[in-house]
XYZ file of C-alpha atoms in Angstrom:
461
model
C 0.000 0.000 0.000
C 1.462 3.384 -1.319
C 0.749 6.122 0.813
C 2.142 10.231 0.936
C 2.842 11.950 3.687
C 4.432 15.982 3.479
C 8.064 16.050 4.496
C 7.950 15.611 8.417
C 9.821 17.580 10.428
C 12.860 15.290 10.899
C 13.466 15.808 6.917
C 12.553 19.355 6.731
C 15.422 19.902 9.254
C 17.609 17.782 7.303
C 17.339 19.458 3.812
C 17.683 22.727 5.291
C 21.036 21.987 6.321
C 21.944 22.031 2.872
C 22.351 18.958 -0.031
C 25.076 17.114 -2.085
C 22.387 16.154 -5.149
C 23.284 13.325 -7.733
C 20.897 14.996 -10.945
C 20.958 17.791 -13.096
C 17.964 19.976 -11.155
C 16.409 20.267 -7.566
C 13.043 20.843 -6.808
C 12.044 22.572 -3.171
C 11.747 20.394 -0.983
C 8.946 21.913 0.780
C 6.634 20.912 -2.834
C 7.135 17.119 -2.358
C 5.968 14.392 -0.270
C 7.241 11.052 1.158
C 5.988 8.192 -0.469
C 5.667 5.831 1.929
C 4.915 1.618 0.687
C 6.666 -1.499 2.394
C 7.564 -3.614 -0.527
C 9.288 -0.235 -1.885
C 11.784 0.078 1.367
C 12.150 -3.364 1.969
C 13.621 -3.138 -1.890
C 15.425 -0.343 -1.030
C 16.713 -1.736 2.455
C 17.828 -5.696 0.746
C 19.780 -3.139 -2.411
C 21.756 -1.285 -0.128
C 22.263 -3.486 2.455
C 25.856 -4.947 0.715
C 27.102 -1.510 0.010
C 26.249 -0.493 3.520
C 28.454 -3.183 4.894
C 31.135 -2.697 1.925
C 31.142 0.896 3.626
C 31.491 -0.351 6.935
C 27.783 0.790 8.014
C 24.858 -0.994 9.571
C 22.306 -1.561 7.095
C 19.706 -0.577 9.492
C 21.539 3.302 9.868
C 21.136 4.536 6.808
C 17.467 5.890 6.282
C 16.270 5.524 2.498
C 13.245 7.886 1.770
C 11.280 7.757 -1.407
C 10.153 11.516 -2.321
C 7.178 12.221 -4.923
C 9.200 14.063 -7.462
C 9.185 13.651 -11.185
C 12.645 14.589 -11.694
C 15.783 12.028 -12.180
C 17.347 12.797 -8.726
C 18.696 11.561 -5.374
C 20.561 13.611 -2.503
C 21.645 13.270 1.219
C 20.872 16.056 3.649
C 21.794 15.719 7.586
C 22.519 12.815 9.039
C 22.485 9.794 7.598
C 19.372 9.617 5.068
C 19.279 9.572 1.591
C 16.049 10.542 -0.548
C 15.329 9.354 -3.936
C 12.732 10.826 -6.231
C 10.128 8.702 -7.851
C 11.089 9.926 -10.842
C 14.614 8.220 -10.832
C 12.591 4.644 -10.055
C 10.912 5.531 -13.249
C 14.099 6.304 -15.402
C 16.333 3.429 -14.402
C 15.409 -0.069 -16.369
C 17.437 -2.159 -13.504
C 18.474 -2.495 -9.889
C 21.803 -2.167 -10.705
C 21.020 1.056 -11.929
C 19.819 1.735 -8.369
C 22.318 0.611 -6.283
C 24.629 3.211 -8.693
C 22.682 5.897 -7.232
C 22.936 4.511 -3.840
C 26.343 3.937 -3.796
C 27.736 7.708 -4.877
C 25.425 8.907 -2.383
C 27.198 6.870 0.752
C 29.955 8.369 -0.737
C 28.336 11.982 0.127
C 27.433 10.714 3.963
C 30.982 9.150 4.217
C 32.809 12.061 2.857
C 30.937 14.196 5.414
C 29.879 16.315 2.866
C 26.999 17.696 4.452
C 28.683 18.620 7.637
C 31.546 20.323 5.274
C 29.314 22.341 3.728
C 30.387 25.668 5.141
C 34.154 24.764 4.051
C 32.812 25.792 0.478
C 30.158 28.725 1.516
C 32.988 30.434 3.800
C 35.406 31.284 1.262
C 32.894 32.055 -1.227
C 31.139 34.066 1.468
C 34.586 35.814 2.271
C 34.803 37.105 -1.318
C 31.341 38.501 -1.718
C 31.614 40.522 1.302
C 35.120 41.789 0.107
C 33.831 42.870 -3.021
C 30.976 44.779 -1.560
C 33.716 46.883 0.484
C 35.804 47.349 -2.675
C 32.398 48.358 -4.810
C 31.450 50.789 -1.477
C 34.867 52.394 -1.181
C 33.887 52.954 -5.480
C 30.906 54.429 -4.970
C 32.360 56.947 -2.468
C 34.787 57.890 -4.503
C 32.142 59.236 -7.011
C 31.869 55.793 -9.609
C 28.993 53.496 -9.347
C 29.694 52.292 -12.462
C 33.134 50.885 -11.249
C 31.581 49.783 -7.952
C 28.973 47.817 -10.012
C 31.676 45.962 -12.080
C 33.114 45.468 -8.825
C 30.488 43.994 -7.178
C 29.831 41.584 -10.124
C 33.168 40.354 -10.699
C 33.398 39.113 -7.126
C 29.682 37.859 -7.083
C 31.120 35.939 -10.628
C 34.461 34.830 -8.106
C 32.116 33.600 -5.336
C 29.893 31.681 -7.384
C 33.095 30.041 -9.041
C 34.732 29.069 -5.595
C 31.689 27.138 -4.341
C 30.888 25.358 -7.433
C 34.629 24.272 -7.724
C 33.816 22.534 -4.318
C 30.761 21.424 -5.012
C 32.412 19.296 -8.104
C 35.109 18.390 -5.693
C 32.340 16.586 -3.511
C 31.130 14.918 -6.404
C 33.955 13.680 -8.179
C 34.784 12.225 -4.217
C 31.529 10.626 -4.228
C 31.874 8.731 -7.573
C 35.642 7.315 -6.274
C 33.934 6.641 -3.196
C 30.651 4.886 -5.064
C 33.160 2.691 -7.206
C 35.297 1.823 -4.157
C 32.078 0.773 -2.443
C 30.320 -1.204 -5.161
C 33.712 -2.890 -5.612
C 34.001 -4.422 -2.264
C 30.254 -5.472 -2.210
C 30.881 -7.304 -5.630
C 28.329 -5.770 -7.251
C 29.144 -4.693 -11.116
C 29.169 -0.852 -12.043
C 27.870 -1.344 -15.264
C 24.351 -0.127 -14.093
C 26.546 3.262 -12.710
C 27.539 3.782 -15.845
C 24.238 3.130 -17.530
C 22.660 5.482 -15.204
C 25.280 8.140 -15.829
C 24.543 7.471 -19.756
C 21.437 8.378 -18.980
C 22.032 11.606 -17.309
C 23.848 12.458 -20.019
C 21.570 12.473 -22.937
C 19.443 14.336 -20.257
C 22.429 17.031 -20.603
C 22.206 16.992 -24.592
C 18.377 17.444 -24.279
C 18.588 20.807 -22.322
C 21.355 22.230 -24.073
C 24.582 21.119 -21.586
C 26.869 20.587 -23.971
C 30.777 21.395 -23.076
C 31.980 21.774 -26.761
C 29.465 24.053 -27.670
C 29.721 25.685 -24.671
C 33.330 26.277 -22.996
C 32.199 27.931 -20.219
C 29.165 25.695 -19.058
C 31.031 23.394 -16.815
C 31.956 26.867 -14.896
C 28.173 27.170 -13.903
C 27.848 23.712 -13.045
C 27.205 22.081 -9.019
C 28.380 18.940 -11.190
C 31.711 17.590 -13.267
C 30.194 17.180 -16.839
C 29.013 13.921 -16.894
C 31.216 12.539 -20.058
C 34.222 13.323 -17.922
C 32.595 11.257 -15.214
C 32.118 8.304 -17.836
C 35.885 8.524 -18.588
C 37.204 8.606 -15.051
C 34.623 5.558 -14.021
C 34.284 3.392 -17.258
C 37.863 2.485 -17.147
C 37.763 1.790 -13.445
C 34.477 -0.172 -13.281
C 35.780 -2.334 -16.655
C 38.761 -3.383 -14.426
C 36.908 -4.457 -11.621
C 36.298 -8.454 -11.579
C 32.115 -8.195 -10.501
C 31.744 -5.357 -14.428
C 30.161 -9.246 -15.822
C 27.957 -9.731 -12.350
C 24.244 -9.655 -13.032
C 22.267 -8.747 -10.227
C 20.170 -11.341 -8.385
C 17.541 -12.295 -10.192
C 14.805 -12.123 -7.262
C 16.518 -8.629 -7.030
C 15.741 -7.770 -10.148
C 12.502 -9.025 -10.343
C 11.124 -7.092 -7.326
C 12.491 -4.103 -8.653
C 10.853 -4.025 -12.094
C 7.784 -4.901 -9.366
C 7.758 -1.872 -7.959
C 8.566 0.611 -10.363
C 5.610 -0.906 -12.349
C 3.820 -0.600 -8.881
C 4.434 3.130 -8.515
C 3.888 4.020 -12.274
C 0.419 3.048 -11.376
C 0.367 4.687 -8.613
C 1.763 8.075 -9.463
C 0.724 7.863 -13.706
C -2.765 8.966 -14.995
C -4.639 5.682 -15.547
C -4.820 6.221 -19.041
C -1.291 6.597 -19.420
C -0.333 3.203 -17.456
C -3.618 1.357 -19.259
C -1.161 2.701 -22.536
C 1.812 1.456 -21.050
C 0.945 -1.678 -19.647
C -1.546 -2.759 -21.758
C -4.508 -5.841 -21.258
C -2.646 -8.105 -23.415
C 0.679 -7.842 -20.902
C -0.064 -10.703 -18.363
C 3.191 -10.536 -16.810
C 3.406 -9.375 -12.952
C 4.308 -6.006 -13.463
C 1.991 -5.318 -15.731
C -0.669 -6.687 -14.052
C 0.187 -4.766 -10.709
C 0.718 -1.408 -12.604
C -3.354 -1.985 -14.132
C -4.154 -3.006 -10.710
C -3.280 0.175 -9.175
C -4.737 2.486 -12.555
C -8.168 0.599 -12.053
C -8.431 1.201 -8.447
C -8.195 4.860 -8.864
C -10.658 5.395 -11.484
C -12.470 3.047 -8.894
C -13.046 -0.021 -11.446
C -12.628 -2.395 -7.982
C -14.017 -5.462 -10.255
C -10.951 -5.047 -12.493
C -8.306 -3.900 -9.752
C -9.592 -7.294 -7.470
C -9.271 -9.368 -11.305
C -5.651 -8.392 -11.108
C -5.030 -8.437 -7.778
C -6.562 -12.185 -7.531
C -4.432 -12.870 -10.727
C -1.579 -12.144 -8.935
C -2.003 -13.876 -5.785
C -2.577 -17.174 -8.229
C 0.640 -16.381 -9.394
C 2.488 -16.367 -6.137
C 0.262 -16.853 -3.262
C 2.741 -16.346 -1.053
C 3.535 -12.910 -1.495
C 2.174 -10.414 1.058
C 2.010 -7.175 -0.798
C 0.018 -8.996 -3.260
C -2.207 -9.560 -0.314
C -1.977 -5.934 0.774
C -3.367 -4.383 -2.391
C -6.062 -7.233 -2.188
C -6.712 -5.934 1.289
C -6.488 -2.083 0.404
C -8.936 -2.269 -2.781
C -11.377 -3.770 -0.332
C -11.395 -1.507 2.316
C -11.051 1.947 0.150
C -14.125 0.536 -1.572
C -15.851 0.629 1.561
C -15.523 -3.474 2.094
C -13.725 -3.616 5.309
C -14.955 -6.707 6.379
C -13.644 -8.262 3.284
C -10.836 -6.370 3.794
C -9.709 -8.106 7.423
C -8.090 -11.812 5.985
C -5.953 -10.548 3.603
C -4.409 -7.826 5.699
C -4.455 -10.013 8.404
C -2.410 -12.642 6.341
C 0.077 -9.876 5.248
C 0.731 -8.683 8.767
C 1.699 -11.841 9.802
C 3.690 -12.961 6.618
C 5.776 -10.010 6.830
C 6.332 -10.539 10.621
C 4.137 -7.085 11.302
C 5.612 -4.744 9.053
C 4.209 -1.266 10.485
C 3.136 0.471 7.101
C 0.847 -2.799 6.511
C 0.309 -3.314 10.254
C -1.166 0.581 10.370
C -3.679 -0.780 7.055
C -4.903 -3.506 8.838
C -5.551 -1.640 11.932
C -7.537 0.933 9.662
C -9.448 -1.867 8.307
C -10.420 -3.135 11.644
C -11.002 0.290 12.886
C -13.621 0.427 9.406
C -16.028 -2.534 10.327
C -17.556 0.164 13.228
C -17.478 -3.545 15.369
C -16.517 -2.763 18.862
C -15.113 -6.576 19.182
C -12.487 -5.410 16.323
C -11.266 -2.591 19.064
C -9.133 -4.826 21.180
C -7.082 -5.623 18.218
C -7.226 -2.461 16.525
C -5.165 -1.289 19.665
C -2.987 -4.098 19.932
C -1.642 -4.484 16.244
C -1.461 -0.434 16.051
C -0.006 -0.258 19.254
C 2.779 -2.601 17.723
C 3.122 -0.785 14.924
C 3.960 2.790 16.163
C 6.243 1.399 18.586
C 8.259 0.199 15.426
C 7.687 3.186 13.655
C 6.940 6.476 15.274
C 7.070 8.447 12.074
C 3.777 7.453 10.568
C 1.028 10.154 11.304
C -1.538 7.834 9.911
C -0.694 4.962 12.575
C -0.818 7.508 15.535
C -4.128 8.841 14.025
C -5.944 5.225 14.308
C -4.962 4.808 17.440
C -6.151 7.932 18.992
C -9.228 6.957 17.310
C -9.075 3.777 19.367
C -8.593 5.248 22.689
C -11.019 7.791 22.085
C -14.005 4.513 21.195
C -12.632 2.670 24.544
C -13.035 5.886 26.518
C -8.875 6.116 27.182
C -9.674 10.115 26.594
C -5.477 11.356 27.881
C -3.873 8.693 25.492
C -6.301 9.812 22.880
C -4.733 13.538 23.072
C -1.514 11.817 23.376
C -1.879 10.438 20.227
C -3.063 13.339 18.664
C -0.494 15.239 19.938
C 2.057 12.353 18.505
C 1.051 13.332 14.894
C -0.222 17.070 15.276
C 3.610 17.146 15.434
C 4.963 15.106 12.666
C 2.562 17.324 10.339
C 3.651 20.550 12.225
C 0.376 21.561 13.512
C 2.324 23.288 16.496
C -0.928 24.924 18.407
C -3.312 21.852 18.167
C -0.121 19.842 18.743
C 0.462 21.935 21.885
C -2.963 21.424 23.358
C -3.043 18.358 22.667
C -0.020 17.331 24.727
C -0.801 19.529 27.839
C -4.439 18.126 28.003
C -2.570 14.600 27.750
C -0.682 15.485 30.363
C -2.777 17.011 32.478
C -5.062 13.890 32.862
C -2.233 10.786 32.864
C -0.553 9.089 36.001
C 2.342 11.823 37.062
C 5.498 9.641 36.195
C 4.395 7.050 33.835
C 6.122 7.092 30.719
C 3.149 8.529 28.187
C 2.914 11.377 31.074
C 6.864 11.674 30.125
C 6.096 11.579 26.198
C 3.595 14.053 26.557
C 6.062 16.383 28.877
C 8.596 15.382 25.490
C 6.218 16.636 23.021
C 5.039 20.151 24.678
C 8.376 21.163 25.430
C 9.233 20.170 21.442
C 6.815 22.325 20.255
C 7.327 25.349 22.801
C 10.928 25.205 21.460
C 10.122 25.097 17.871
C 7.666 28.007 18.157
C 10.101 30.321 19.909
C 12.738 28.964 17.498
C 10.457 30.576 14.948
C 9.319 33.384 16.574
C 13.467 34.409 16.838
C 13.986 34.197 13.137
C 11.128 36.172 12.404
């Protein structure tokens, strides 16, 4: 089950610190959304998980976030996260391709890159303040004109110095990618694939070096045919260039890219795409998706039950099953396969919070019991899903638990930064809970979070 969520606040405070970005363009942050869908990260989690280790990491410290963004892109902010637009899903054909991306980006969180970000703004910073003494002392001296040329030609100097350093990052991020994809054993060839593809992107909007001496000036990036020179030759030499990925790899991959092209595509288009006489499973998952939201359940359940006839064991098979169902208002139908892929995946919270929802759905009071117990379980293992700590304030509030209700309010006023309901919310919880306990504690956590966020805000105003 794909769902969007805005940027929480944990990400908006990340990207603000600044990014190291693999693609040609950037959109603001603040106009996406996490995409949030378990068979996605669990793909994401099993294709990094090598490189991770290669790069002497715990798999389970590096966040991956999926971002709703047309554009060919990936980037690390603070700490150790990296975000990947849907858009990039779309563009590579293979999970090689992927674990390219994946792998120059450790190389940004390993080369600190993020937390060296200043080493590049200061000395750019230190000429543009220079100039605008030398274009002051002009202008008093009776010469704007001279102060403006001034002015410019450091502003030109500045800009200059911090690209220079931003292509230092990335040309340290490719070694860094290669040295890291090397040691996994996985084969570079879908790097350099990926890169080939960034760089007809470059001929399309008019990034072309020989045409253009001084584009590569203007550039956050090396051009990307030097970067195919530098890497070609070293990922030819390594001994895992012939290594295909993993089959199974593979095949989950082209999964869910055809998963969120039906997700994120108009139906028409992915009816186009994928069309009826396609019987394979990504095409049948993609029409799955484009009939559900033109609300054809008939045809989404047809696919969906196709599907689960062609691997029954496969739980996010089960989960669409389950989430056609209950947005067409069959809950009740809804309960077996959720419950089936909540316990095949071993309670993965994303489809843990869907059956939860589902339960919550039937308006049966005997449901309530384990409406609180699976969501219970699921926000314990993942306290950044709004939705989760939404259901289960609904829950307390139907059992009469009225404190933990506003606690759980107050858990995702926050995440979606509704500071003054958020606020409320957490002092009422606290108010009314057992002095001492730990949700008393959590609420204490939350109001002081907010209070300092607020005046945080009301400073920089």
């Amino acid at each position: 089950m794909i769902t969007r969520a805005p940027l929480l606040n944990r990400l908006l405070a990340k990207l603000a610190a600044g990014f190291a970005a693999l693609a040609l363009c950037l959109q603001p942050a603040a106009a996406q959304s996490v995409l949030r869908d378990a068979e996605t990260e669990a793909l994401f989690r099993d294709a990094g998980a090598p490189i991770f280790k290669a790069a002497g990491f715990d798999p389970r410290a590096i966040d991956m976030v999926l971002l709703n963004d047309g554009s060919i892109n990936a980037f690390v902010a603070g700490g150790q996260a990296i975000y990947i637009h849907s858009g990039l899903i779309s563009a590579a054909d293979n999970v090689n391709e992927l674990q390219g991306v994946i792998a120059h980006e450790l190389g940004h969180i390993t080369g600190g890159h993020i937390i060296r970000f200043d080493e590049g703004m200061k000395p750019a910073t230190g000429i543009t303040v220079l100039s605008l003494l030398l274009g002051g002392l002009a202008a008093a001296a009776g010469s704007p004109d001279a102060a403006m040329g001034v002015f410019m030609a450091g502003q030109q100097a500045a800009m200059g110095k911090f690209l220079a350093f931003s292509r230092a990052q990335e040309s340290s991020a490719d070694a860094a990618g290669a040295d890291f994809l090397a040691k996994a054993g996985i084969s570079g060839r879908g790097s350099i694939e990926f890169f080939k593809k960034l760089q007809n992107q470059e001929f399309r909007y008019g990034y072309n070096a020989s045409a253009n001496p001084d584009a590569e000036f203007y550039r956050t990036h090396p051009m990307t045919s030097d970067r195919l020179t530098t890497l070609q030759d070293v990922y030819e030499r390594d001994p895992a260039w012939n290594t295909p990925a993993p089959a199974d790899l593979q095949a989950r991959f082209q999964r869910v890219k055809a998963k969120l092209y039906g997700y994120l595509a108009d139906p028409q288009d992915t009816l186009r795409t994928y069309p009826a006489y396609l019987t394979d499973t990504p095409a049948r998952y993609a029409r799955a998706y484009a009939f559900h939201k033109e609300a054809y359940a008939d045809k989404a359940l047809d696919e969906t039950k196709a599907l689960i006839a062609q691997d029954p064991a496969n739980p996010y098979f089960l989960e669409l099953e389950g989430q056609i169902l209950l947005e067409s208002g069959r809950p009740a139908e809804a309960l077996e396969p959720l419950r089936k892929a909540t316990a095949q995946t071993g309670n993965e919270p994303l489809i843990a919070t869907a059956f939860g929802h589902a339960l919550l759905a039937t308006e049966d009071a005997d449901n309530l019991a384990e409406a609180e117990k699976v969501l219970k379980n699921a926000v314990a293992r993942d306290k950044d899903n709004p939705f989760a700590w939404y259901q289960l304030g609904v829950v307390y509030q139907a059992r009469g638990d009225i404190p933990r209700a506003r606690l759980a309010s107050a858990e995702q006023q926050l995440m979606n930064m509704r500071l003054p309901e958020a606020l409320r919310s957490a002092e009422a919880a606290e108010a009314a809970l057992p002095k001492g306990s730990p949700d008393w504690l959590r609420a204490q956590d939350i109001a002081m979070s907010v209070r300092a966020i607020i005046e945080r805000r009301r400073k920089s105003r």
